[in-house]
Tab-separated table of C-alpha atoms in Angstrom:
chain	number	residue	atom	x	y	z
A	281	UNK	CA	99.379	121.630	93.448
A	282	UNK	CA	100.242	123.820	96.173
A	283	UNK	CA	103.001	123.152	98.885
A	284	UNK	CA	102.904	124.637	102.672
A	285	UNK	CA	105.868	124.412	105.119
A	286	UNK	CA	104.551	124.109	108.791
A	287	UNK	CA	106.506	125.172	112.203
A	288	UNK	CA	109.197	122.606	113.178
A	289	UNK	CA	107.621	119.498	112.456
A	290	UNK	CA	104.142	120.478	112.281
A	291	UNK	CA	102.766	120.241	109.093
A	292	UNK	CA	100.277	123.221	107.760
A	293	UNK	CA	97.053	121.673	107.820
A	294	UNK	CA	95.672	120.146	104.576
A	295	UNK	CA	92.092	121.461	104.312
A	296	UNK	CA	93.699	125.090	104.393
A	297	UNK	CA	95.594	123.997	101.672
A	298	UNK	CA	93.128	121.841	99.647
A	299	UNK	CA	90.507	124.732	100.250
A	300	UNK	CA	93.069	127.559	98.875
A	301	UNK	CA	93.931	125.160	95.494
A	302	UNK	CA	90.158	124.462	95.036
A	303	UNK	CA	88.871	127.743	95.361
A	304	UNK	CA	91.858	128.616	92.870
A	305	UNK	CA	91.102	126.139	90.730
A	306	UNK	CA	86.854	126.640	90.492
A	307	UNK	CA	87.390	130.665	90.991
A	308	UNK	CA	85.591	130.825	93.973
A	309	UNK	CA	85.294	131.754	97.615
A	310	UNK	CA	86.935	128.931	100.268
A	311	UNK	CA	83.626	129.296	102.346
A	312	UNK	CA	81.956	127.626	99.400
A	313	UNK	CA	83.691	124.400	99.954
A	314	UNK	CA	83.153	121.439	101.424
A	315	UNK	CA	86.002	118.776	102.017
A	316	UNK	CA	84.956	115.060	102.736
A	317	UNK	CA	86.412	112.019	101.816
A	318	UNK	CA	86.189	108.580	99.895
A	319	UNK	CA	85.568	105.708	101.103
A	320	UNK	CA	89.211	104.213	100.884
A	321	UNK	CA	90.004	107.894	102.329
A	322	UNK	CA	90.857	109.885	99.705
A	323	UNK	CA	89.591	113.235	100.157
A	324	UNK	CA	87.019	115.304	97.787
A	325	UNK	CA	86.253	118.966	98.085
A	326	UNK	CA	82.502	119.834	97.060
A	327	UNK	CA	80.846	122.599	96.332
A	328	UNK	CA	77.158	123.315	95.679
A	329	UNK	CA	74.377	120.959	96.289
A	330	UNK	CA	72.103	118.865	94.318
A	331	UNK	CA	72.391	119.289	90.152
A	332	UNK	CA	75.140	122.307	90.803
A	333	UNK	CA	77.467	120.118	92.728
A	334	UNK	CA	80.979	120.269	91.669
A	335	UNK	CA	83.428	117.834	93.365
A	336	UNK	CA	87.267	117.734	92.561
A	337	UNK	CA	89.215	115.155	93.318
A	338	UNK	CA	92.072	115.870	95.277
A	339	UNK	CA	95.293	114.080	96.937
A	340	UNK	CA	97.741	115.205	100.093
A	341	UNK	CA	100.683	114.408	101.298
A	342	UNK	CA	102.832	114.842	104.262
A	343	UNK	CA	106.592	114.490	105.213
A	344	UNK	CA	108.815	116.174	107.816
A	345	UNK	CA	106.952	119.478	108.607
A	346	UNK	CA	106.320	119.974	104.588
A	347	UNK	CA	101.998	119.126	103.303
A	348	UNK	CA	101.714	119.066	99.661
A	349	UNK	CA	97.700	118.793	97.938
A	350	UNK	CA	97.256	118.655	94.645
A	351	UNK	CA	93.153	119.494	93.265
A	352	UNK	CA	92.345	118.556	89.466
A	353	UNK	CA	88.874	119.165	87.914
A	354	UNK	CA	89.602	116.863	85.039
A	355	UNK	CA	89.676	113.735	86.895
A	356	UNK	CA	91.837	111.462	89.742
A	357	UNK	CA	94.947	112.638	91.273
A	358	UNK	CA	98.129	111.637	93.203
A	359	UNK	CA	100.899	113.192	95.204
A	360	UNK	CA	103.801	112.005	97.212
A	361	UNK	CA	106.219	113.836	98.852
A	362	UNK	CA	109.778	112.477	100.724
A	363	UNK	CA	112.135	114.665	102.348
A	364	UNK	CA	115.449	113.979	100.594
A	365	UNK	CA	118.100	111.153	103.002
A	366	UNK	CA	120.421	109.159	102.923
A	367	UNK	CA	119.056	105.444	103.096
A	368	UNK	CA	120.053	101.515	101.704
A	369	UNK	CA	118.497	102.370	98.069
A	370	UNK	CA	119.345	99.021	96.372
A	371	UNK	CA	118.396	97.021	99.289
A	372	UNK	CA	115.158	98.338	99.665
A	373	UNK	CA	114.607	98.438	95.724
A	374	UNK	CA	115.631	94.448	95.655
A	375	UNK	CA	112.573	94.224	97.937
A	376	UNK	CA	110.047	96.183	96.988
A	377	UNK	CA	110.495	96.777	93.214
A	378	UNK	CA	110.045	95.715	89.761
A	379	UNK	CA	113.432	93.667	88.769
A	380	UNK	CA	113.788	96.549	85.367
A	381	UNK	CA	113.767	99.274	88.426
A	382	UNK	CA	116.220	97.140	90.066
A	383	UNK	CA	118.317	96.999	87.440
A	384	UNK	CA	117.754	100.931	85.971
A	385	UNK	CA	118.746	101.976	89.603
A	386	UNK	CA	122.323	99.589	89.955
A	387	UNK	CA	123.451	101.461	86.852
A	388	UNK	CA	123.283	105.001	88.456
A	389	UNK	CA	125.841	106.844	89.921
A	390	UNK	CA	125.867	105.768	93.670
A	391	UNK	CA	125.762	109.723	94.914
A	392	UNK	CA	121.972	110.166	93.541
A	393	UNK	CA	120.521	106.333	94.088
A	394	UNK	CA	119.060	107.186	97.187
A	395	UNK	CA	117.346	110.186	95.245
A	396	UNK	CA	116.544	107.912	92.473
A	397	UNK	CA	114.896	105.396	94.756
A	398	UNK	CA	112.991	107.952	96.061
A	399	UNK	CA	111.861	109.645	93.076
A	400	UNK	CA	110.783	105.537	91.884
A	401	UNK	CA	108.926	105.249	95.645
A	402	UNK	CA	106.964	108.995	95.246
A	403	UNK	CA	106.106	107.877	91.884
A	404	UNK	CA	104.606	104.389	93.250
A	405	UNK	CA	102.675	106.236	95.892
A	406	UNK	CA	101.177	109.143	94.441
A	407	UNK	CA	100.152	106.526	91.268
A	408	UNK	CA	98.388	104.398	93.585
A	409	UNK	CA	96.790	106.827	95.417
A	410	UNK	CA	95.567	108.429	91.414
A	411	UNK	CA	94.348	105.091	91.194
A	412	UNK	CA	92.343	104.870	94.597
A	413	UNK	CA	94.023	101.478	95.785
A	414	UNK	CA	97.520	103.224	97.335
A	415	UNK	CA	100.295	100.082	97.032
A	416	UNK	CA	98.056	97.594	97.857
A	417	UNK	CA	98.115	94.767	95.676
A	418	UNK	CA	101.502	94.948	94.529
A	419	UNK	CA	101.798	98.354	93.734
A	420	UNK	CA	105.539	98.628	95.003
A	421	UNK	CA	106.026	96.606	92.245
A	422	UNK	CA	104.242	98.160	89.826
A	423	UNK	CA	107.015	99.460	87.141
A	424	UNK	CA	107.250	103.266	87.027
A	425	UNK	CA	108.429	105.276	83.648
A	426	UNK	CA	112.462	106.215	84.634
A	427	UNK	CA	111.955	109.658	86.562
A	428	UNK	CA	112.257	112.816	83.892
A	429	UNK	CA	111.954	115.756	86.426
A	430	UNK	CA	110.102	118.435	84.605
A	431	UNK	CA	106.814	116.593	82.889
A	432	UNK	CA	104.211	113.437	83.222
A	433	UNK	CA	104.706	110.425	81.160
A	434	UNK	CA	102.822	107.414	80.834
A	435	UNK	CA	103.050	104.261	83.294
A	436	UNK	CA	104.032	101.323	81.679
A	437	UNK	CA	101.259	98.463	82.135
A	438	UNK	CA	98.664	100.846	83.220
A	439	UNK	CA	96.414	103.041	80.709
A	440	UNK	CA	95.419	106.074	81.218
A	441	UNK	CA	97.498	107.115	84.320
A	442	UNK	CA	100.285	109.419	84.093
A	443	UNK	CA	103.199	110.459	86.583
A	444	UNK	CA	105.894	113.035	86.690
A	445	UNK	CA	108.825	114.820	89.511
A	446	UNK	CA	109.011	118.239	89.599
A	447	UNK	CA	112.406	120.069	90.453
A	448	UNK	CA	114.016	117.683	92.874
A	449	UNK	CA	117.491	119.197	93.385
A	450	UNK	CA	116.605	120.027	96.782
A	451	UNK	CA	115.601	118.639	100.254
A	452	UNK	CA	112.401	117.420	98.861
A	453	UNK	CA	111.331	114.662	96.067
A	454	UNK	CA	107.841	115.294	94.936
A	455	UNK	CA	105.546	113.147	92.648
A	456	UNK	CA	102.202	113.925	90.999
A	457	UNK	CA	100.262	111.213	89.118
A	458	UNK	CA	96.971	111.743	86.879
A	459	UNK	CA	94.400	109.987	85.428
A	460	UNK	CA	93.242	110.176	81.986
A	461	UNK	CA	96.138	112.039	80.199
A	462	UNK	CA	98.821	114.162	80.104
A	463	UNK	CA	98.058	117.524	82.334
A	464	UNK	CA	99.776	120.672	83.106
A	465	UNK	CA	101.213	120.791	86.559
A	466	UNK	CA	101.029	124.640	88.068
A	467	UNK	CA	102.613	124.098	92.001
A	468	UNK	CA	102.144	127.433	94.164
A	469	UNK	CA	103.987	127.426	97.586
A	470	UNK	CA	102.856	128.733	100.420
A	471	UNK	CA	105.214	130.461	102.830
């Protein structure tokens, strides 16, 4: 996953970023690849043609100046990214979430629920877009394993797809999601 801070509120663009984690990740040049995107919009980067095609799946995000991507060989793959604020967390989680989320969220301290709802609505987004369907069809209400910064863990209801936080004590909450199992998350930020 790779991270790149823009100037002010312009974000770096992503296909810089999705062509540095890709050519990272397949150990080759970025002139070799070709970004395009699924039909839902989801964007792919290729490389090769015919029988020696490779394509990766890949997911971005954007918030506040900040894009994060995030490439995977091994299959889908979803990221979400929040800047850190203040905001009406249990209001907004009466709406929008599972009642157990509801309920996990009332019972934390009332300094971090904003964080907590956040890290619960990164989660949400970067499984849907894992899953190709973003939170269509209910998926602000589809319940998310309580946030463990630091490693993926399976999503209740939902086989095979995997989410995780990495280090969210500062400005920004980040999520990655994965299909297919646990996998090692490697995040290189770009200055």
């Amino acid at each position: 996953m790779w991270t790149g801070r823009g100037i002010g509120t312009r974000p770096v663009p992503a296909g810089r970023l999705l062509r540095q984690a890709a050519a990272g990740l397949l150990g080759c040049p970025e002139a070799d690849l070709v970004i395009s995107h699924r039909p839902g919009g989801a964007p792919l980067v290729e490389r090769g043609t015919g029988l020696g095609r490779v394509t990766v799946p890949a997911s971005v995000s954007r918030h506040g100046g900040v894009t994060v991507v995030a490439v995977r060989a091994d299959g889908p793959v979803g990221v979400d990214v929040e800047r850190h604020r203040c905001l009406p967390a249990l209001g907004l989680a009466r709406r929008w979430y599972d009642p157990s989320e509801v309920a996990w969220l009332a019972a934390r301290p009332e300094a971090g629920r904003d964080r907590d709802f956040l890290r619960l609505w990164t989660a949400k987004e970067a499984v849907g877009k894992a899953l190709g369907v973003g939170l269509r069809a209910g998926g602000s209400r589809r319940r998310m394993p309580v946030p463990d910064t630091g490693r993926l863990r399976p999503v209740p209801d939902v086989a095979g797809i995997w989410v995780g936080h990495l280090d969210s004590s500062g400005a920004l909450v980040l999520a990655v999601a994965v299909v297919g199992g646990e996998a090692e998350v490697v995040v290189v930020e770009e200055a």
